[in-house]
mmCIF file of C-alpha atoms in Angstrom:
data_model
loop_
_atom_site.group_PDB
_atom_site.id
_atom_site.type_symbol
_atom_site.label_atom_id
_atom_site.label_comp_id
_atom_site.label_asym_id
_atom_site.label_seq_id
_atom_site.Cartn_x
_atom_site.Cartn_y
_atom_site.Cartn_z
ATOM 1 C CA MET A 1 4.513 2.239 17.155
ATOM 2 C CA PRO A 2 5.216 6.047 17.695
ATOM 3 C CA PHE A 3 6.449 8.081 14.756
ATOM 4 C CA ARG A 4 10.082 7.630 15.842
ATOM 5 C CA ASP A 5 9.779 3.943 15.266
ATOM 6 C CA ILE A 6 9.093 3.806 11.500
ATOM 7 C CA CYS A 7 11.505 3.569 9.193
ATOM 8 C CA GLY A 8 12.362 4.986 5.682
ATOM 9 C CA GLN A 9 9.465 7.170 5.278
ATOM 10 C CA ASP A 10 10.568 10.945 6.450
ATOM 11 C CA ARG A 11 8.836 13.144 4.099
ATOM 12 C CA PRO A 12 5.486 11.429 4.828
ATOM 13 C CA LEU A 13 6.218 11.591 8.810
ATOM 14 C CA ARG A 14 7.346 15.202 8.783
ATOM 15 C CA LEU A 15 4.122 16.206 7.184
ATOM 16 C CA LEU A 16 1.942 14.462 9.657
ATOM 17 C CA ARG A 17 4.155 15.392 12.546
ATOM 18 C CA ARG A 18 4.172 19.181 11.701
ATOM 19 C CA ALA A 19 0.400 19.282 11.098
ATOM 20 C CA TRP A 20 -0.283 17.760 14.182
ATOM 21 C CA ALA A 21 2.000 19.655 16.218
ATOM 22 C CA GLY A 22 0.527 23.133 14.402
ATOM 23 C CA GLY A 23 -2.946 22.020 15.204
ATOM 24 C CA ARG A 24 -3.699 21.788 11.301
ATOM 25 C CA LEU A 25 -4.449 17.974 10.656
ATOM 26 C CA ALA A 26 -6.775 17.772 7.790
ATOM 27 C CA GLN A 27 -10.264 15.985 8.288
ATOM 28 C CA ALA A 28 -9.193 13.332 6.048
ATOM 29 C CA TYR A 29 -5.671 11.693 4.538
ATOM 30 C CA CYS A 30 -5.241 9.003 1.934
ATOM 31 C CA PHE A 31 -1.976 6.880 2.665
ATOM 32 C CA THR A 32 -1.010 5.607 -0.434
ATOM 33 C CA GLY A 33 1.954 3.440 -1.935
ATOM 34 C CA PRO A 34 3.463 0.112 -1.975
ATOM 35 C CA ALA A 35 2.122 -2.939 0.460
ATOM 36 C CA GLY A 36 4.306 -3.206 3.310
ATOM 37 C CA VAL A 37 6.007 0.045 3.679
ATOM 38 C CA GLY A 38 4.309 1.489 6.896
ATOM 39 C CA LYS A 39 1.144 3.193 5.683
ATOM 40 C CA ARG A 40 -0.837 1.514 8.452
ATOM 41 C CA SER A 41 1.873 2.035 11.148
ATOM 42 C CA THR A 42 2.014 5.570 10.522
ATOM 43 C CA ALA A 43 -1.887 5.814 10.577
ATOM 44 C CA VAL A 44 -1.742 4.131 14.179
ATOM 45 C CA ALA A 45 1.150 6.380 15.048
ATOM 46 C CA LEU A 46 -0.652 9.595 13.976
ATOM 47 C CA ALA A 47 -3.839 8.131 16.031
ATOM 48 C CA GLN A 48 -0.922 7.726 19.197
ATOM 49 C CA ALA A 49 -0.223 11.251 18.746
ATOM 50 C CA VAL A 50 -3.747 12.522 18.467
ATOM 51 C CA LYS A 51 -5.017 10.970 21.470
ATOM 52 C CA CYS A 52 -1.496 10.819 23.607
ATOM 53 C CA LEU A 53 -2.047 11.594 27.416
ATOM 54 C CA SER A 54 1.803 12.518 27.791
ATOM 55 C CA PRO A 55 3.209 13.888 24.075
ATOM 56 C CA LEU A 56 6.935 14.152 24.086
ATOM 57 C CA THR A 57 8.198 17.839 23.063
ATOM 58 C CA ALA A 58 10.642 17.992 20.189
ATOM 59 C CA PRO A 59 13.837 17.861 20.490
ATOM 60 C CA PRO A 60 16.091 21.186 20.404
ATOM 61 C CA GLY A 61 16.410 22.181 16.938
ATOM 62 C CA GLU A 62 13.466 20.597 15.882
ATOM 63 C CA ASP A 63 9.626 21.148 15.534
ATOM 64 C CA THR A 64 8.250 17.270 15.432
ATOM 65 C CA PRO A 65 7.106 16.352 18.647
ATOM 66 C CA ASP A 66 5.963 12.337 19.075
ATOM 67 C CA ALA A 67 3.560 10.656 21.420
ATOM 68 C CA CYS A 68 5.137 8.934 24.104
ATOM 69 C CA GLY A 69 4.113 5.268 23.344
ATOM 70 C CA ALA A 70 3.856 4.397 26.606
ATOM 71 C CA CYS A 71 0.703 5.892 28.314
ATOM 72 C CA ARG A 72 -2.811 4.071 28.466
ATOM 73 C CA ALA A 73 -3.946 5.834 25.486
ATOM 74 C CA CYS A 74 -0.904 5.023 23.477
ATOM 75 C CA ALA A 75 -0.947 1.229 24.575
ATOM 76 C CA ARG A 76 -4.521 0.892 23.832
ATOM 77 C CA ILE A 77 -4.309 2.119 20.511
ATOM 78 C CA ALA A 78 -1.309 -0.372 19.842
ATOM 79 C CA ALA A 79 -3.310 -3.148 20.944
ATOM 80 C CA GLY A 80 -6.457 -1.973 18.718
ATOM 81 C CA GLN A 81 -8.556 -1.470 22.167
ATOM 82 C CA HIS A 82 -8.946 2.245 22.453
ATOM 83 C CA PRO A 83 -12.522 2.886 21.863
ATOM 84 C CA ASP A 84 -12.186 6.364 19.849
ATOM 85 C CA VAL A 85 -9.749 4.455 17.389
ATOM 86 C CA THR A 86 -11.188 2.068 15.178
ATOM 87 C CA LEU A 87 -10.002 0.169 12.125
ATOM 88 C CA ILE A 88 -12.429 -0.696 9.422
ATOM 89 C CA ALA A 89 -11.159 -3.892 7.382
ATOM 90 C CA PRO A 90 -12.848 -5.769 4.695
ATOM 91 C CA GLU A 91 -15.006 -8.660 6.378
ATOM 92 C CA GLU A 92 -14.134 -12.275 5.920
ATOM 93 C CA LYS A 93 -11.220 -10.519 3.650
ATOM 94 C CA THR A 94 -13.263 -9.711 0.999
ATOM 95 C CA VAL A 95 -14.568 -6.382 0.780
ATOM 96 C CA ILE A 96 -15.688 -3.488 2.885
ATOM 97 C CA THR A 97 -19.415 -3.496 3.222
ATOM 98 C CA ILE A 98 -22.422 -0.460 3.059
ATOM 99 C CA ASP A 99 -23.057 -2.265 6.769
ATOM 100 C CA GLN A 100 -19.491 -1.249 8.374
ATOM 101 C CA ILE A 101 -19.768 2.231 6.570
ATOM 102 C CA ARG A 102 -23.122 2.827 8.083
ATOM 103 C CA GLY A 103 -21.660 1.637 11.485
ATOM 104 C CA LEU A 104 -18.891 4.185 11.084
ATOM 105 C CA ALA A 105 -21.345 6.976 10.301
ATOM 106 C CA ALA A 106 -23.829 6.191 13.377
ATOM 107 C CA ARG A 107 -19.912 5.922 15.789
ATOM 108 C CA ALA A 108 -18.698 9.135 14.459
ATOM 109 C CA SER A 109 -21.978 11.486 15.404
ATOM 110 C CA LEU A 110 -21.298 10.113 19.021
ATOM 111 C CA ARG A 111 -18.928 12.104 21.295
ATOM 112 C CA ALA A 112 -15.546 10.312 21.757
ATOM 113 C CA CYS A 113 -15.076 8.353 25.020
ATOM 114 C CA GLU A 114 -11.796 10.245 25.613
ATOM 115 C CA GLY A 115 -10.761 13.558 24.674
ATOM 116 C CA THR A 116 -12.457 15.204 21.749
ATOM 117 C CA ALA A 117 -11.004 13.384 18.758
ATOM 118 C CA LYS A 118 -12.563 10.188 16.785
ATOM 119 C CA ILE A 119 -10.276 8.172 14.483
ATOM 120 C CA TRP A 120 -11.126 6.032 11.840
ATOM 121 C CA ILE A 121 -8.709 4.000 9.576
ATOM 122 C CA LEU A 122 -9.634 2.080 6.334
ATOM 123 C CA ASP A 123 -7.365 -0.552 5.421
ATOM 124 C CA PRO A 124 -7.323 -1.176 2.545
ATOM 125 C CA ALA A 125 -9.580 1.834 1.962
ATOM 126 C CA HIS A 126 -9.958 0.412 -1.999
ATOM 127 C CA ASP A 127 -11.784 -2.618 -1.048
ATOM 128 C CA MET A 128 -15.120 -0.638 -0.088
ATOM 129 C CA GLN A 129 -17.925 -2.105 -2.369
ATOM 130 C CA GLU A 130 -19.213 0.832 -4.481
ATOM 131 C CA PRO A 131 -22.336 1.409 -2.230
ATOM 132 C CA ALA A 132 -20.266 1.362 0.932
ATOM 133 C CA ALA A 133 -17.804 3.890 -0.992
ATOM 134 C CA ASN A 134 -20.937 6.528 -1.889
ATOM 135 C CA ALA A 135 -22.005 5.799 1.939
ATOM 136 C CA PHE A 136 -18.501 7.430 3.029
ATOM 137 C CA LEU A 137 -18.449 9.745 0.613
ATOM 138 C CA LYS A 138 -21.717 11.293 2.332
ATOM 139 C CA THR A 139 -19.923 10.976 5.864
ATOM 140 C CA LEU A 140 -16.888 13.056 4.202
ATOM 141 C CA GLU A 141 -19.302 15.538 2.512
ATOM 142 C CA GLU A 142 -20.693 16.241 6.209
ATOM 143 C CA PRO A 143 -17.888 15.137 8.734
ATOM 144 C CA PRO A 144 -18.839 15.052 12.099
ATOM 145 C CA ALA A 145 -17.008 17.313 14.488
ATOM 146 C CA GLY A 146 -13.744 15.461 16.041
ATOM 147 C CA SER A 147 -13.622 12.756 13.374
ATOM 148 C CA LEU A 148 -10.337 12.011 11.511
ATOM 149 C CA PHE A 149 -10.451 9.690 8.493
ATOM 150 C CA LEU A 150 -7.321 7.573 7.267
ATOM 151 C CA LEU A 151 -7.593 5.974 4.306
ATOM 152 C CA VAL A 152 -5.040 2.885 3.811
ATOM 153 C CA THR A 153 -4.500 1.967 -0.220
ATOM 154 C CA THR A 154 -1.988 0.604 -2.716
ATOM 155 C CA ALA A 155 -4.364 1.662 -5.532
ATOM 156 C CA PHE A 156 -5.081 5.272 -5.006
ATOM 157 C CA SER A 157 -6.724 5.395 -8.044
ATOM 158 C CA ALA A 158 -9.370 2.711 -7.431
ATOM 159 C CA LEU A 159 -11.002 5.327 -4.786
ATOM 160 C CA LEU A 160 -13.982 7.224 -6.284
ATOM 161 C CA PRO A 161 -12.451 10.477 -7.365
ATOM 162 C CA THR A 162 -14.645 12.357 -5.173
ATOM 163 C CA ILE A 163 -13.254 10.701 -2.133
ATOM 164 C CA ARG A 164 -9.870 11.463 -3.434
ATOM 165 C CA SER A 165 -10.796 15.034 -3.819
ATOM 166 C CA ARG A 166 -11.860 15.087 -0.190
ATOM 167 C CA CYS A 167 -8.560 13.587 1.344
ATOM 168 C CA GLN A 168 -5.014 15.325 1.481
ATOM 169 C CA ASP A 169 -3.008 12.625 -0.217
ATOM 170 C CA VAL A 170 0.331 11.326 1.783
ATOM 171 C CA ARG A 171 2.419 9.206 -0.620
ATOM 172 C CA PHE A 172 4.859 6.265 0.446
ATOM 173 C CA ALA A 173 7.857 5.070 -1.205
ATOM 174 C CA ALA A 174 9.111 1.639 -1.190
ATOM 175 C CA LEU A 175 11.473 1.260 1.484
ATOM 176 C CA GLY A 176 15.499 0.985 0.408
ATOM 177 C CA GLU A 177 17.658 -1.734 1.642
ATOM 178 C CA GLU A 178 19.322 0.167 4.343
ATOM 179 C CA HIS A 179 16.226 1.024 6.289
ATOM 180 C CA LEU A 180 14.910 -2.945 5.500
ATOM 181 C CA ARG A 181 17.884 -4.156 7.349
ATOM 182 C CA THR A 182 17.218 -1.530 10.209
ATOM 183 C CA ILE A 183 13.965 -2.987 10.330
ATOM 184 C CA LEU A 184 15.051 -6.657 10.365
ATOM 185 C CA ALA A 185 18.014 -6.376 13.020
ATOM 186 C CA ARG A 186 15.306 -4.536 15.355
ATOM 187 C CA ARG A 187 13.762 -8.022 15.395
ATOM 188 C CA GLY A 188 16.538 -9.904 15.974
ATOM 189 C CA ARG A 189 17.764 -10.939 12.606
ATOM 190 C CA THR A 190 21.503 -11.284 11.921
ATOM 191 C CA ALA A 191 23.534 -9.005 9.781
ATOM 192 C CA GLU A 192 23.576 -11.612 7.104
ATOM 193 C CA GLU A 193 20.047 -12.772 7.156
ATOM 194 C CA ALA A 194 18.955 -8.838 7.507
ATOM 195 C CA ALA A 195 20.832 -8.443 4.048
ATOM 196 C CA ALA A 196 19.712 -11.592 2.149
ATOM 197 C CA ALA A 197 16.070 -10.650 3.411
ATOM 198 C CA ALA A 198 16.197 -6.931 2.325
ATOM 199 C CA ALA A 199 17.676 -7.308 -1.191
ATOM 200 C CA ALA A 200 15.020 -9.826 -1.983
ATOM 201 C CA ALA A 201 11.931 -7.923 -0.516
ATOM 202 C CA GLY A 202 11.397 -5.489 -3.284
ATOM 203 C CA GLY A 203 11.217 -2.535 -0.945
ATOM 204 C CA SER A 204 8.350 -4.254 1.386
ATOM 205 C CA ALA A 205 8.975 -4.674 5.324
ATOM 206 C CA GLU A 206 6.020 -6.926 5.358
ATOM 207 C CA ARG A 207 7.649 -9.202 3.104
ATOM 208 C CA ALA A 208 11.479 -8.807 4.643
ATOM 209 C CA LEU A 209 9.917 -9.945 7.826
ATOM 210 C CA ALA A 210 7.852 -13.126 6.430
ATOM 211 C CA PRO A 211 9.255 -16.312 7.763
ATOM 212 C CA ASP A 212 9.770 -17.658 4.298
ATOM 213 C CA ALA A 213 10.712 -14.204 2.822
ATOM 214 C CA ARG A 214 13.475 -15.920 0.815
ATOM 215 C CA GLU A 215 11.391 -18.881 -0.844
ATOM 216 C CA ARG A 216 8.504 -15.917 -1.477
ATOM 217 C CA CYS A 217 10.505 -13.832 -3.100
ATOM 218 C CA ALA A 218 12.134 -16.913 -5.177
ATOM 219 C CA ALA A 219 8.801 -17.440 -6.281
ATOM 220 C CA ARG A 220 7.867 -14.007 -7.085
ATOM 221 C CA ALA A 221 10.862 -13.861 -9.597
ATOM 222 C CA ARG A 222 9.798 -17.047 -11.376
ATOM 223 C CA LEU A 223 6.283 -15.701 -11.716
ATOM 224 C CA VAL A 224 7.929 -12.532 -13.497
ATOM 225 C CA GLU A 225 9.881 -14.709 -15.602
ATOM 226 C CA ASP A 226 6.891 -17.471 -16.574
ATOM 227 C CA VAL A 227 4.426 -14.325 -17.136
ATOM 228 C CA TRP A 228 7.356 -12.614 -19.522
ATOM 229 C CA SER A 229 7.755 -15.981 -21.346
ATOM 230 C CA ALA A 230 4.178 -16.173 -21.786
ATOM 231 C CA LEU A 231 3.819 -13.199 -24.062
ATOM 232 C CA GLY A 232 5.853 -14.890 -26.726
ATOM 233 C CA SER A 233 2.770 -17.458 -27.585
ATOM 234 C CA LEU A 234 -1.029 -16.840 -27.447
ATOM 235 C CA PRO A 235 -2.183 -20.223 -26.073
ATOM 236 C CA ALA A 236 0.958 -20.006 -23.326
ATOM 237 C CA LEU A 237 -0.399 -16.650 -22.628
ATOM 238 C CA LEU A 238 -4.253 -18.021 -21.704
ATOM 239 C CA ASP A 239 -2.754 -20.521 -19.571
ATOM 240 C CA GLN A 240 -0.654 -18.603 -17.753
ATOM 241 C CA ALA A 241 -3.936 -16.183 -17.480
ATOM 242 C CA ASP A 242 -5.366 -19.261 -16.282
ATOM 243 C CA ARG A 243 -2.964 -19.816 -13.481
ATOM 244 C CA LEU A 244 -2.926 -15.897 -12.268
ATOM 245 C CA ALA A 245 -6.558 -15.973 -12.016
ATOM 246 C CA LYS A 246 -6.959 -19.342 -9.578
ATOM 247 C CA ASP A 247 -8.148 -16.811 -7.151
ATOM 248 C CA ARG A 248 -8.127 -13.014 -6.593
ATOM 249 C CA GLU A 249 -5.948 -12.957 -3.697
ATOM 250 C CA ASN A 250 -3.299 -14.877 -5.926
ATOM 251 C CA LEU A 251 -3.741 -12.190 -8.757
ATOM 252 C CA GLU A 252 -3.197 -9.350 -6.109
ATOM 253 C CA ASP A 253 -0.091 -10.786 -5.572
ATOM 254 C CA ALA A 254 1.129 -11.586 -8.823
ATOM 255 C CA LEU A 255 0.169 -7.750 -9.819
ATOM 256 C CA GLU A 256 2.334 -6.385 -7.038
ATOM 257 C CA ALA A 257 5.233 -8.446 -8.251
ATOM 258 C CA LEU A 258 4.844 -7.698 -11.902
ATOM 259 C CA LEU A 259 4.481 -3.974 -10.859
ATOM 260 C CA ALA A 260 7.875 -4.074 -8.912
ATOM 261 C CA PHE A 261 9.436 -5.517 -11.988
ATOM 262 C CA THR A 262 8.682 -3.920 -14.686
ATOM 263 C CA ARG A 263 9.251 -0.373 -12.255
ATOM 264 C CA ASP A 264 12.820 -1.555 -12.018
ATOM 265 C CA ALA A 265 13.075 -2.343 -16.039
ATOM 266 C CA ALA A 266 11.838 1.382 -16.510
ATOM 267 C CA VAL A 267 14.416 2.776 -13.981
ATOM 268 C CA ALA A 268 17.124 0.301 -16.107
ATOM 269 C CA GLY A 269 15.964 1.372 -19.452
ATOM 270 C CA ILE A 270 16.555 5.556 -18.753
ATOM 271 C CA GLY A 271 20.070 4.578 -18.037
ATOM 272 C CA PRO A 272 22.882 6.508 -16.077
ATOM 273 C CA PRO A 273 22.277 7.811 -13.699
ATOM 274 C CA ALA A 274 18.833 6.328 -12.784
ATOM 275 C CA ALA A 275 19.745 2.999 -13.769
ATOM 276 C CA SER A 276 22.661 3.036 -10.691
ATOM 277 C CA LEU A 277 19.724 3.049 -8.147
ATOM 278 C CA LEU A 278 19.337 -0.553 -8.967
ATOM 279 C CA PRO A 279 21.759 -3.459 -7.808
ATOM 280 C CA VAL A 280 23.954 -4.735 -10.818
ATOM 281 C CA GLU A 281 22.332 -8.273 -10.452
ATOM 282 C CA ARG A 282 18.910 -6.909 -10.320
ATOM 283 C CA ARG A 283 19.822 -4.793 -13.723
ATOM 284 C CA THR A 284 21.207 -8.068 -15.243
ATOM 285 C CA GLU A 285 17.937 -10.081 -14.411
ATOM 286 C CA VAL A 286 15.305 -7.287 -15.774
ATOM 287 C CA ALA A 287 17.618 -7.184 -18.966
ATOM 288 C CA ARG A 288 17.700 -10.910 -19.297
ATOM 289 C CA VAL A 289 13.495 -10.898 -18.471
ATOM 290 C CA THR A 290 12.380 -8.010 -20.855
ATOM 291 C CA GLY A 291 14.960 -8.519 -23.798
ATOM 292 C CA ASP A 292 15.381 -5.424 -25.934
ATOM 293 C CA ALA A 293 11.957 -3.998 -25.015
ATOM 294 C CA PRO A 294 12.615 -0.215 -25.266
ATOM 295 C CA LEU A 295 11.344 2.231 -22.376
ATOM 296 C CA ALA A 296 8.638 3.723 -24.322
ATOM 297 C CA ALA A 297 7.208 -0.381 -24.228
ATOM 298 C CA LEU A 298 8.151 -0.818 -20.427
ATOM 299 C CA LEU A 299 6.545 2.139 -19.303
ATOM 300 C CA GLN A 300 3.099 1.028 -21.381
ATOM 301 C CA VAL A 301 3.575 -2.070 -19.701
ATOM 302 C CA HIS A 302 3.478 -0.686 -16.297
ATOM 303 C CA ALA A 303 0.614 1.295 -17.000
ATOM 304 C CA VAL A 304 -1.216 -1.586 -18.048
ATOM 305 C CA GLN A 305 -0.556 -3.584 -15.180
ATOM 306 C CA ARG A 306 -2.025 -0.677 -13.111
ATOM 307 C CA GLU A 307 -5.041 -0.598 -14.939
ATOM 308 C CA ALA A 308 -5.368 -4.108 -14.236
ATOM 309 C CA GLN A 309 -4.627 -3.723 -10.503
ATOM 310 C CA GLN A 310 -7.231 -1.068 -10.704
ATOM 311 C CA ALA A 311 -10.175 -3.057 -12.297
ATOM 312 C CA LEU A 312 -9.090 -5.781 -9.690
ATOM 313 C CA ALA A 313 -9.742 -3.175 -6.988
ATOM 314 C CA TRP A 314 -13.296 -2.354 -8.504
ATOM 315 C CA HIS A 315 -13.894 -6.243 -8.220
ATOM 316 C CA ALA A 316 -13.511 -7.151 -11.970
ATOM 317 C CA GLN A 317 -13.283 -10.976 -12.788
ATOM 318 C CA PRO A 318 -9.732 -12.044 -11.981
ATOM 319 C CA ARG A 319 -9.704 -14.101 -15.088
ATOM 320 C CA PHE A 320 -10.935 -10.910 -17.282
ATOM 321 C CA ALA A 321 -8.483 -8.715 -15.905
ATOM 322 C CA ALA A 322 -5.723 -11.381 -15.953
ATOM 323 C CA GLU A 323 -6.349 -12.164 -19.509
ATOM 324 C CA ARG A 324 -6.654 -8.647 -20.758
ATOM 325 C CA MET A 325 -3.512 -7.609 -19.262
ATOM 326 C CA LEU A 326 -1.300 -10.370 -20.587
ATOM 327 C CA LEU A 327 -2.861 -9.380 -24.090
ATOM 328 C CA ARG A 328 -2.077 -5.815 -23.753
ATOM 329 C CA MET A 329 1.428 -6.501 -22.536
ATOM 330 C CA ARG A 330 1.907 -8.329 -25.576
ATOM 331 C CA GLN A 331 0.893 -5.828 -27.631
ATOM 332 C CA ALA A 332 2.779 -3.208 -26.003
ATOM 333 C CA ILE A 333 5.932 -5.349 -26.747
ATOM 334 C CA GLY A 334 5.388 -5.977 -30.372
ATOM 335 C CA ARG A 335 4.584 -9.912 -29.502
ATOM 336 C CA LYS A 336 2.443 -10.905 -32.561
#
C-alpha cells in the first residue's frame, strides 16, 4: 500500500514523504494514535518508498513522490516477504520479548540483502516487556548504519521516556466519516452500507471493515452505558470491574471504547463551535449517558482512562487496572 492509497492522514503522510524525498528521514519514528487509523499501513508505505526499485516522481507542483507499488521490492514488502523489512509483533499475542529484540539487534548489525536500508516495524511497540524495552534502547542509542525503526503504538506514554526521546513522534488522528466511507467503498461496500458502518466505527477503519461492524459498535455503546451506570453504586461498580477484567484483551477493547466516548463527551461539553464537530445523535447520546457531568470532570475521567490504558500496557493486572479506573471515575464525577 503506497502513500497514495492511505486515506485521511494528510499531515503525517506529508511529513514522511517530504523527509524521504529530501533524504532527511530520522533514524526512528513513533507512529502514535487511535487503533485502526492507518499507522501500520503508513509504516509499510514508508518501507516501500525506501526500498522501491522504480519510485514515482512527484506530480507537477508537488514535492511528494511515492513508491510505485508494483515492483518486486514493493510487492514483497506488501506480502511481508522482503528480507530487509521485518515486523516485530507480540509472540502468542501477548508481549514482545527480549529474545525478539536480541534477534533484531543481531540482524540489524548485518548488511542489507538489497540496497543499503534495513527497516524494522514494531507493532504494537508498547507491548515490549521492560527487559525488551531496555534492550531495544541500547540499539537506539547506537543504531546500526542503514537501519530505520518504525514504532507503532496506541499508547505513546507507555513507552520508556528514553525510547520516546530518541524517536520522532508522528501523530495520527481518528478518521472522519468521509474517509471511512471512501475506504469502505474501495472494499466493495454499497453507499448505504458504507455510511452506516462509518457512522458507527468511531473513527477506526479496522472497526468499520469488520464483518460484524454494526454489532460490535452496538456492543461498545452498551458497554459504555453500563460502565457509566455502574458508577452510581459501589457493588455495581465492583461487578462491572469483574466483567471488564475477564481478560486483558477485553479490557483493552473496553478502554478504547470508553476513551472515544469520553473524548466526544468532552468535545460536546466545550460547546459551540466545537460541539458542531459531532453529529446531533452523538451529542444527544453523550448527554444522556453522562448527565450533568461538567467539562472538568469529563477531562479528569479521560485522564483516568488514559492512565488505565498505560498501566495495562505496562502489564498491570487487569482487575486492578479496571477497579482503580472505575473508582477514580466515580470520584471524578462526584458520586458518593
